Amino acid sequence: MKYFFLLFFVLATPFYTIAQDTGEKRLGSWVDINSINKITNKINVNGSFTSWNYELTKNQHLSLGLIGVYYKLNKNTSVGLLIGRASIDSNYESGNNITTENRIAEQLSVSHGSNKVKWNHRFRLEHRFFNYKNADDKLVHRIRYRFKGKVPISKVNYFTIYDEIHFNLNEFDFNQNRIYGGIGTKLNKNLSFDIGYVRHSFKTKSFHRLAFQLNISLDFRKPKLTP
């Protein structure tokens, strides 16, 4: 009988491993497209689209669109109000566990540094309205803090690092953490492109993701009239 249980265990182990596959051992992708639009000297209207994938080109984990209005209090400090909508699939295997989210957020951003090294602290308070497929809707409040550094390598290239931690506030609890390191290049005065690595950790799982980011900067301010 003991050999029967041993045989059962050996045969069952591969199936159990497959059944518990969360996608953590695969290299996924993280794609960001950001648009910074200067409306006046004090006001920006910015938008972004984010896509996480469990694998490089497939099995989407999240898609998120955000748009926000930002007001510059001084040269180093700004506040913002954002709205967004997301589609989230928390199950790598099935690909059919979609949750939709509507989001409202308030933000405070503080920058400092020298002409060479720039540091930024971003605080964001989010109100997340979840619409679950097979459960009651839920409102979750979340706070997040990001510390980011940007170091020039040359006139057009730079190195960026950041760490961002998230906590849910309904019952104060760790939600996730994101550690990023990468390099970027200024393509022209309006475009830059970054590539790097993200270690994206949740409470019970962590993912490795190759990150790609396209940054678009547009200026809609009226040009100054020359006398």
CSV table of N, CA and C in Angstrom, one decimal, residues 15 17 26 28 49 61 139 150 168 211 219:
chain,number,residue,atom,x,y,z
A,15,PHE,N,1.3,17.4,-12.0
A,15,PHE,CA,0.0,18.0,-12.3
A,15,PHE,C,-0.3,19.1,-11.2
A,17,THR,N,2.0,20.9,-9.8
A,17,THR,CA,2.9,22.0,-10.1
A,17,THR,C,2.2,22.8,-11.2
A,26,ARG,N,8.0,33.1,-15.4
A,26,ARG,CA,8.2,33.6,-16.8
A,26,ARG,C,8.5,35.1,-16.8
A,28,GLY,N,7.8,38.5,-17.9
A,28,GLY,CA,6.7,39.3,-18.5
A,28,GLY,C,7.1,40.6,-19.0
A,49,PHE,N,-1.1,55.2,-20.6
A,49,PHE,CA,-1.7,53.9,-20.8
A,49,PHE,C,-0.6,52.9,-20.3
A,61,HIS,N,-2.1,40.9,-17.9
A,61,HIS,CA,-2.4,40.9,-16.5
A,61,HIS,C,-3.3,42.1,-16.2
A,139,LEU,N,-15.3,49.0,-2.9
A,139,LEU,CA,-14.5,50.2,-2.9
A,139,LEU,C,-13.3,50.0,-2.0
A,150,LYS,N,16.9,60.1,-11.0
A,150,LYS,CA,17.3,60.2,-12.5
A,150,LYS,C,18.7,60.8,-12.6
A,168,ASN,N,-3.1,49.1,1.2
A,168,ASN,CA,-4.6,49.3,1.3
A,168,ASN,C,-4.9,49.9,2.6
A,211,ALA,N,10.6,46.2,-18.9
A,211,ALA,CA,9.8,47.4,-18.9
A,211,ALA,C,10.2,48.2,-20.1
A,219,ASP,N,3.8,70.9,-25.8
A,219,ASP,CA,3.7,72.3,-25.2
A,219,ASP,C,2.6,73.0,-25.9
